[in-house]
Every structure is written in C-alpha cells, then in structure tokens.
Amino acid sequence: MLGCYSRIMITAANPAVNKLTVREPAKAAPGKTSKPGTMKALVYHGANLRAWEDKPKPTLLKPTDVIMKIRKTTICGTDLHIMKGDTPEVAAGRILGHEGVGTVIEAGSAVSDFKVGDRAIISCVTSCGKCMACRRGMYSHCEDGGWILGYMIDGTQAEYVRIPHADTSLYHIADTDDDEERLVMLSDILPTGFECGVLNGQVGPGDIVAIIGAGPVGLSALLTAQFYSPAEIIMVDPDQNRLDVAKVFGATKLVRLNPVEEIMKLTGGKGVNVAIEAVGLPATFGVCEEIIDAGGRIANIGVHGKSVELHLEKLWSSNITITTRLVDTVSMPMLLKTVRSGKVEPLKLITHHFPLGEIMKAYDTFGNAAKEKALKVILTAS
Ligand SMILES: NC(=O)c1ccc[n+]([C@@H]2O[C@H](COP(=O)([O-])OP(=O)(O)OC[C@H]3O[C@@H](n4cnc5c(N)ncnc54)[C@H](O)[C@@H]3O)[C@@H](O)[C@H]2O)c1
Ligand SMILES: [Zn+2]
Ligand SMILES: [Zn+2]
C-alpha cells in the first residue's frame, strides 16, 4: 500500500441509500500529500470501492506527453457507471476522471504548442492527430488514444496528470478566459451532448426533439440543440429539480412520468423527429423506439451496461436512423467560441463546489444527485 489512505465501501446494491462504511481510518489530512514524489488521487479499487489516497506523481513517458497540475476537475455520470462496475475493463488501482483544466508543469521534447506555465482544457478524448481515425475526425477511435483518461490510463481526479499527445489533446486557455469553471464543461459534457445527441440526431429547424434524461449530458444536448431552432424540445426525467433546470435552459415541454403516453399525446399521436437517449438504460432506449416518428432519428448517448431490445418488427418500415457515438470532441473549437461569446453558458450546470481533497464527499453528493439537487460538481485544487 502506498502511503496512507481511507478506503470507503459503498453499499451500492441500493445506490440511492449510498451507505458508507469506513474500513480503514484516514491517517493523513485530506488534500495533503504525505510523501515526496507522491500525490493524492481518487482511486478505483473495483466495483463500489474508491479511495482518496497517495499515488506516485506521474512522469513523462513519451516525448509527446505533458504533466499537468490539475486546477479544476469534476465527476461524470460515466465515473458513476465505472463505480457501479458497468465497465469491468477498468483495472483496480486506476485514477478516475477525464475532465478538467490544468497548468503544464513539464513538457516532453516533442511537444511544440504547449510550454510550462500554459493553462489548458483537457479533452476527455486523447488524439494523436495522425492516425487514420484522427485524420477522419474520429478522435474517439484514435489508434494511440481515444477515451483512455481515467479509464485505461490514470485520469484527472488527482493533483497531477500525464496527458499523452498533448499538442492535439489540449486546448489553450486564453488570458481573457476569466472563468475556468465554465471551461471544464467543455472537456466532455458539452461536446458529448452536441456531437452524440444533436449532430448525430441531425436536429434541424422546426424539428420536434425529445431528450430522455436531464442530467448534465442531456442538458448539454438541450443547450446545443437550440443552435438549430427546433420547434419543440421535450425533456424527460423523473427528477423534478432537473426538469425545472431544463425549463430555464429552454425546454418547451417537460415530462416526468409515463413518457411514451405523454409524448404521444403532446405530438398528436405522431411522435418526435429526434429522440436523444441520455441515460444509458434499456428502458430509456425503449422509450426512444416507441416515440420516434417515421423518418426520425434515435441518437444514443448513454453508456449501456446491459443489452437493449431492438424492436425491428415495429421499426423496419419506419425509415428511422439509429446512431451511436463515443464523443470525439472534434466540436471543441466551435463550442469554445460559443462559450466565450456567451451564446452557451455552461456555468448554469454547476451546482456544487468542493476542494479537491474533499472529492470523496463530492462523489457522495453527485451519487445522490436527486436528493442533493446536484448537476455538475467542481473540485478545485489548492
Ligand atoms: N457516448 C459518450 O461518449 C458519453 C460521454 C459522456 C457520458 N455519456 C453517458 O451519458 C449518460 C448521461 O450522462 P450524465 O452525466 O448526464 O448522467 P446522469 O446520471 O447525471 O443523468 C442521467 C439522468 O437520467 C435520469 N433518468 C434515470 N432514469 C430515467 C428514466 N427512466 N427516464 C428518464 N430519465 C431518467 C436521471 O434522473 C438523471 O437526471 C450516461 O449514461 C453517461 O455515461 C456518454
Ligand atoms: Zn464523461
Ligand atoms: Zn490518432
């Protein structure tokens, strides 16, 4: 065991209860690195086990790497999927987190666009910029990258992080960017809602759009769908607080219960042109299949841990398109401009703030989002 840490077990059979059992008492004050060459990090130890513990500080492994000191990071719905054990490919011992902003403290010899002291937004997807997938703009399937941060390699929920292919995976923060918190929303959720939901769903003027799930990703789809002037955006979520937020963000109709019945009623029995799945459950994908009008598009965003039923016996003649996508973050330069101009204001998605050293508490809050009225939590490093 490296250094000292407090390990906490979550009885996630019922994640709503989220009862905690402290297995080993903490020996170090939260947020304090206890040994030279080590740092504090949020470490996944298998389904429902996480710890804020000492890990070795990352070092440059390739000339294209940088090491960054994390300034701000956050927790994603996908981290909760990992914690639940939906992604068994994640190794125990992995530092989680794929979002954040930081300062470059060391740069490999082949890094040309970033130097020590530069602040940057970290893309959740690492891109070499050279392989065939990257050349096609499909960074998510980069042959030496893709979604690896906080998944296949150590991530951003730590004091320091190694970023591979820094030149093509980081985005400069300008001196004029006065608020870094809104920029954290560009690491993942805004491009995810936009690329996997709005672009794949081909939202167009006059469309009736339903977004199933008003979490940060569904709300990001709601914010960015409005670039294309759809006639209606119907938000579906059992959580009334999230629906209230959706209303402020521009939803035209809100549905809390019986989504299929309600949406068919709202659309005169026709259904919607675009159904965006932003939850990741068989039931919510099923709703999309039932509410889609002829010629419509079902755009799946959710990370699915279980197989879903595809009702081709009903859909084969409906001329519909079903899309899936791992976010590529190719839209980052465009989205950054919309955020800088105020056309999109992602600060509204942030509901809670914690010091980075209190990330265990932040996970509890985010994991009990309905009760805590949480959307995005921001963790700030000292
Ligand atoms: N495809 C990608 O590249 C990508 C990237 C990031 C996140 N994701 C996934 O997108 C999904 C959403 O992410 P998030 O951070 O917003 O998650 P979240 O857990 O915060 O939000 C999900 C929302 O769905 C709602 N919900 C639950 N059951 C529902 C139901 N039956 N009907 C309607 N709504 C329901 C919840 O109340 C919640 O508001 C997750 O599955 C996440 O893993 C995918
Ligand atoms: Zn994410
Ligand atoms: Zn590549």
JSON list of C-alpha atoms and ligand atoms in Angstrom, two decimals, residues 75-82 86 98-99 124-125 140 147 188-189 191-193 196 211-220 235-240 242-243 255-256 259 277-281 283-284 287 300-304 324-328 366 369-370 374-376, ligand 1:
[
{"chain": "A", "resi": 75, "resn": "ILE", "atom": "CA", "xyz": [-17.15, 13.95, -11.78]},
{"chain": "A", "resi": 76, "resn": "CYS", "atom": "CA", "xyz": [-19.06, 12.47, -14.72]},
{"chain": "A", "resi": 77, "resn": "GLY", "atom": "CA", "xyz": [-22.08, 10.15, -14.93]},
{"chain": "A", "resi": 78, "resn": "THR", "atom": "CA", "xyz": [-19.64, 7.77, -16.61]},
{"chain": "A", "resi": 79, "resn": "ASP", "atom": "CA", "xyz": [-17.49, 7.70, -13.44]},
{"chain": "A", "resi": 80, "resn": "LEU", "atom": "CA", "xyz": [-20.61, 6.51, -11.61]},
{"chain": "A", "resi": 81, "resn": "HIS", "atom": "CA", "xyz": [-21.05, 3.78, -14.25]},
{"chain": "A", "resi": 82, "resn": "ILE", "atom": "CA", "xyz": [-17.42, 2.73, -13.62]},
{"chain": "A", "resi": 86, "resn": "ASP", "atom": "CA", "xyz": [-20.63, -1.38, -15.58]},
{"chain": "A", "resi": 98, "resn": "HIS", "atom": "CA", "xyz": [-11.48, 12.53, -17.72]},
{"chain": "A", "resi": 99, "resn": "GLU", "atom": "CA", "xyz": [-12.39, 16.21, -17.38]},
{"chain": "A", "resi": 124, "resn": "CYS", "atom": "CA", "xyz": [-11.74, 13.67, -22.34]},
{"chain": "A", "resi": 125, "resn": "VAL", "atom": "CA", "xyz": [-10.56, 12.06, -25.58]},
{"chain": "A", "resi": 140, "resn": "SER", "atom": "CA", "xyz": [-12.60, 8.67, -30.06]},
{"chain": "A", "resi": 147, "resn": "TRP", "atom": "CA", "xyz": [-11.16, 7.67, -24.37]},
{"chain": "A", "resi": 188, "resn": "ASP", "atom": "CA", "xyz": [-16.73, 16.20, -22.06]},
{"chain": "A", "resi": 189, "resn": "ILE", "atom": "CA", "xyz": [-20.37, 17.06, -21.45]},
{"chain": "A", "resi": 191, "resn": "PRO", "atom": "CA", "xyz": [-19.22, 18.07, -26.86]},
{"chain": "A", "resi": 192, "resn": "THR", "atom": "CA", "xyz": [-20.96, 14.84, -25.82]},
{"chain": "A", "resi": 193, "resn": "GLY", "atom": "CA", "xyz": [-24.47, 16.33, -25.81]},
{"chain": "A", "resi": 196, "resn": "CYS", "atom": "CA", "xyz": [-23.59, 12.29, -29.91]},
{"chain": "A", "resi": 211, "resn": "ILE", "atom": "CA", "xyz": [-34.29, 14.31, -24.82]},
{"chain": "A", "resi": 212, "resn": "ILE", "atom": "CA", "xyz": [-34.57, 11.40, -22.41]},
{"chain": "A", "resi": 213, "resn": "GLY", "atom": "CA", "xyz": [-32.52, 12.21, -19.32]},
{"chain": "A", "resi": 214, "resn": "ALA", "atom": "CA", "xyz": [-31.93, 15.73, -17.98]},
{"chain": "A", "resi": 215, "resn": "GLY", "atom": "CA", "xyz": [-28.53, 15.05, -16.43]},
{"chain": "A", "resi": 216, "resn": "PRO", "atom": "CA", "xyz": [-25.57, 17.26, -17.37]},
{"chain": "A", "resi": 217, "resn": "VAL", "atom": "CA", "xyz": [-25.25, 15.47, -20.72]},
{"chain": "A", "resi": 218, "resn": "GLY", "atom": "CA", "xyz": [-28.96, 15.68, -21.61]},
{"chain": "A", "resi": 219, "resn": "LEU", "atom": "CA", "xyz": [-28.95, 19.34, -20.57]},
{"chain": "A", "resi": 220, "resn": "SER", "atom": "CA", "xyz": [-25.89, 19.94, -22.77]},
{"chain": "A", "resi": 235, "resn": "MET", "atom": "CA", "xyz": [-37.25, 16.97, -21.74]},
{"chain": "A", "resi": 236, "resn": "VAL", "atom": "CA", "xyz": [-37.97, 13.72, -19.90]},
{"chain": "A", "resi": 237, "resn": "ASP", "atom": "CA", "xyz": [-36.66, 12.95, -16.41]},
{"chain": "A", "resi": 238, "resn": "PRO", "atom": "CA", "xyz": [-38.24, 11.61, -13.20]},
{"chain": "A", "resi": 239, "resn": "ASP", "atom": "CA", "xyz": [-36.30, 14.26, -11.25]},
{"chain": "A", "resi": 240, "resn": "GLN", "atom": "CA", "xyz": [-38.45, 17.42, -10.97]},
{"chain": "A", "resi": 242, "resn": "ARG", "atom": "CA", "xyz": [-33.67, 18.65, -13.22]},
{"chain": "A", "resi": 243, "resn": "LEU", "atom": "CA", "xyz": [-36.81, 19.37, -15.21]},
{"chain": "A", "resi": 255, "resn": "VAL", "atom": "CA", "xyz": [-42.36, 15.14, -18.91]},
{"chain": "A", "resi": 256, "resn": "ARG", "atom": "CA", "xyz": [-41.76, 13.46, -15.56]},
{"chain": "A", "resi": 259, "resn": "PRO", "atom": "CA", "xyz": [-43.04, 9.37, -21.16]},
{"chain": "A", "resi": 277, "resn": "GLU", "atom": "CA", "xyz": [-31.16, 8.90, -25.25]},
{"chain": "A", "resi": 278, "resn": "ALA", "atom": "CA", "xyz": [-29.06, 10.46, -22.46]},
{"chain": "A", "resi": 279, "resn": "VAL", "atom": "CA", "xyz": [-29.47, 7.95, -19.62]},
{"chain": "A", "resi": 280, "resn": "GLY", "atom": "CA", "xyz": [-27.99, 4.56, -20.59]},
{"chain": "A", "resi": 281, "resn": "LEU", "atom": "CA", "xyz": [-30.77, 2.15, -19.59]},
{"chain": "A", "resi": 283, "resn": "ALA", "atom": "CA", "xyz": [-35.97, 1.23, -20.60]},
{"chain": "A", "resi": 284, "resn": "THR", "atom": "CA", "xyz": [-34.96, 4.68, -21.85]},
{"chain": "A", "resi": 287, "resn": "VAL", "atom": "CA", "xyz": [-38.87, 4.88, -24.89]},
{"chain": "A", "resi": 300, "resn": "ASN", "atom": "CA", "xyz": [-27.99, 7.21, -28.37]},
{"chain": "A", "resi": 301, "resn": "ILE", "atom": "CA", "xyz": [-25.61, 8.94, -25.96]},
{"chain": "A", "resi": 302, "resn": "GLY", "atom": "CA", "xyz": [-25.96, 6.77, -22.84]},
{"chain": "A", "resi": 303, "resn": "VAL", "atom": "CA", "xyz": [-23.28, 4.29, -21.79]},
{"chain": "A", "resi": 304, "resn": "HIS", "atom": "CA", "xyz": [-25.12, 0.96, -21.64]},
{"chain": "A", "resi": 324, "resn": "THR", "atom": "CA", "xyz": [-24.29, 5.60, -31.52]},
{"chain": "A", "resi": 325, "resn": "ARG", "atom": "CA", "xyz": [-21.12, 7.53, -30.78]},
{"chain": "A", "resi": 326, "resn": "LEU", "atom": "CA", "xyz": [-18.32, 7.87, -28.35]},
{"chain": "A", "resi": 327, "resn": "VAL", "atom": "CA", "xyz": [-17.71, 11.59, -28.10]},
{"chain": "A", "resi": 328, "resn": "ASP", "atom": "CA", "xyz": [-14.88, 12.74, -30.38]},
{"chain": "A", "resi": 366, "resn": "PHE", "atom": "CA", "xyz": [-23.08, 13.53, -7.13]},
{"chain": "A", "resi": 369, "resn": "ALA", "atom": "CA", "xyz": [-27.98, 13.83, -7.31]},
{"chain": "A", "resi": 370, "resn": "ALA", "atom": "CA", "xyz": [-31.76, 13.90, -6.89]},
{"chain": "A", "resi": 374, "resn": "ALA", "atom": "CA", "xyz": [-26.70, 18.20, -7.91]},
{"chain": "A", "resi": 375, "resn": "LEU", "atom": "CA", "xyz": [-25.79, 18.63, -11.57]},
{"chain": "A", "resi": 376, "resn": "LYS", "atom": "CA", "xyz": [-22.07, 19.20, -12.00]},
{"chain": "B", "resi": 1, "resn": "LIG", "atom": "N1", "xyz": [-21.39, 8.47, -25.54]},
{"chain": "B", "resi": 1, "resn": "LIG", "atom": "C1", "xyz": [-20.47, 9.14, -24.86]},
{"chain": "B", "resi": 1, "resn": "LIG", "atom": "O1", "xyz": [-19.38, 9.43, -25.37]},
{"chain": "B", "resi": 1, "resn": "LIG", "atom": "C2", "xyz": [-20.76, 9.59, -23.46]},
{"chain": "B", "resi": 1, "resn": "LIG", "atom": "C3", "xyz": [-19.93, 10.58, -22.87]},
{"chain": "B", "resi": 1, "resn": "LIG", "atom": "C4", "xyz": [-20.26, 11.04, -21.58]},
{"chain": "B", "resi": 1, "resn": "LIG", "atom": "C5", "xyz": [-21.36, 10.50, -20.91]},
{"chain": "B", "resi": 1, "resn": "LIG", "atom": "N2", "xyz": [-22.09, 9.52, -21.51]},
{"chain": "B", "resi": 1, "resn": "LIG", "atom": "C6", "xyz": [-23.25, 8.91, -20.86]},
{"chain": "B", "resi": 1, "resn": "LIG", "atom": "O2", "xyz": [-24.36, 9.78, -20.99]},
{"chain": "B", "resi": 1, "resn": "LIG", "atom": "C7", "xyz": [-25.33, 9.44, -19.98]},
{"chain": "B", "resi": 1, "resn": "LIG", "atom": "C8", "xyz": [-25.79, 10.70, -19.25]},
{"chain": "B", "resi": 1, "resn": "LIG", "atom": "O3", "xyz": [-24.70, 11.27, -18.53]},
{"chain": "B", "resi": 1, "resn": "LIG", "atom": "P1", "xyz": [-24.98, 12.28, -17.33]},
{"chain": "B", "resi": 1, "resn": "LIG", "atom": "O4", "xyz": [-23.65, 12.71, -16.82]},
{"chain": "B", "resi": 1, "resn": "LIG", "atom": "O5", "xyz": [-25.95, 13.32, -17.73]},
{"chain": "B", "resi": 1, "resn": "LIG", "atom": "O6", "xyz": [-25.63, 11.25, -16.29]},
{"chain": "B", "resi": 1, "resn": "LIG", "atom": "P2", "xyz": [-26.61, 11.44, -15.03]},
{"chain": "B", "resi": 1, "resn": "LIG", "atom": "O7", "xyz": [-26.62, 10.12, -14.36]},
{"chain": "B", "resi": 1, "resn": "LIG", "atom": "O8", "xyz": [-26.22, 12.65, -14.26]},
{"chain": "B", "resi": 1, "resn": "LIG", "atom": "O9", "xyz": [-28.04, 11.76, -15.68]},
{"chain": "B", "resi": 1, "resn": "LIG", "atom": "C9", "xyz": [-28.92, 10.80, -16.11]},
{"chain": "B", "resi": 1, "resn": "LIG", "atom": "C10", "xyz": [-30.35, 11.34, -15.92]},
{"chain": "B", "resi": 1, "resn": "LIG", "atom": "O10", "xyz": [-31.26, 10.34, -16.34]},
{"chain": "B", "resi": 1, "resn": "LIG", "atom": "C11", "xyz": [-32.38, 10.40, -15.49]},
{"chain": "B", "resi": 1, "resn": "LIG", "atom": "N3", "xyz": [-33.13, 9.16, -15.58]},
{"chain": "B", "resi": 1, "resn": "LIG", "atom": "C12", "xyz": [-32.95, 8.00, -14.88]},
{"chain": "B", "resi": 1, "resn": "LIG", "atom": "N4", "xyz": [-33.89, 7.10, -15.24]},
{"chain": "B", "resi": 1, "resn": "LIG", "atom": "C13", "xyz": [-34.66, 7.69, -16.18]},
{"chain": "B", "resi": 1, "resn": "LIG", "atom": "C14", "xyz": [-35.79, 7.29, -16.90]},
{"chain": "B", "resi": 1, "resn": "LIG", "atom": "N5", "xyz": [-36.32, 6.07, -16.77]},
{"chain": "B", "resi": 1, "resn": "LIG", "atom": "N6", "xyz": [-36.34, 8.16, -17.79]},
{"chain": "B", "resi": 1, "resn": "LIG", "atom": "C15", "xyz": [-35.82, 9.40, -17.96]},
{"chain": "B", "resi": 1, "resn": "LIG", "atom": "N7", "xyz": [-34.75, 9.84, -17.27]},
{"chain": "B", "resi": 1, "resn": "LIG", "atom": "C16", "xyz": [-34.17, 9.00, -16.40]},
{"chain": "B", "resi": 1, "resn": "LIG", "atom": "C17", "xyz": [-31.81, 10.68, -14.13]},
{"chain": "B", "resi": 1, "resn": "LIG", "atom": "O11", "xyz": [-32.78, 11.22, -13.24]},
{"chain": "B", "resi": 1, "resn": "LIG", "atom": "C18", "xyz": [-30.71, 11.68, -14.48]},
{"chain": "B", "resi": 1, "resn": "LIG", "atom": "O12", "xyz": [-31.17, 13.01, -14.40]},
{"chain": "B", "resi": 1, "resn": "LIG", "atom": "C19", "xyz": [-24.64, 8.43, -19.06]},
{"chain": "B", "resi": 1, "resn": "LIG", "atom": "O13", "xyz": [-25.02, 7.12, -19.45]},
{"chain": "B", "resi": 1, "resn": "LIG", "atom": "C20", "xyz": [-23.17, 8.66, -19.37]},
{"chain": "B", "resi": 1, "resn": "LIG", "atom": "O14", "xyz": [-22.37, 7.55, -19.07]},
{"chain": "B", "resi": 1, "resn": "LIG", "atom": "C21", "xyz": [-21.81, 9.07, -22.77]}
]
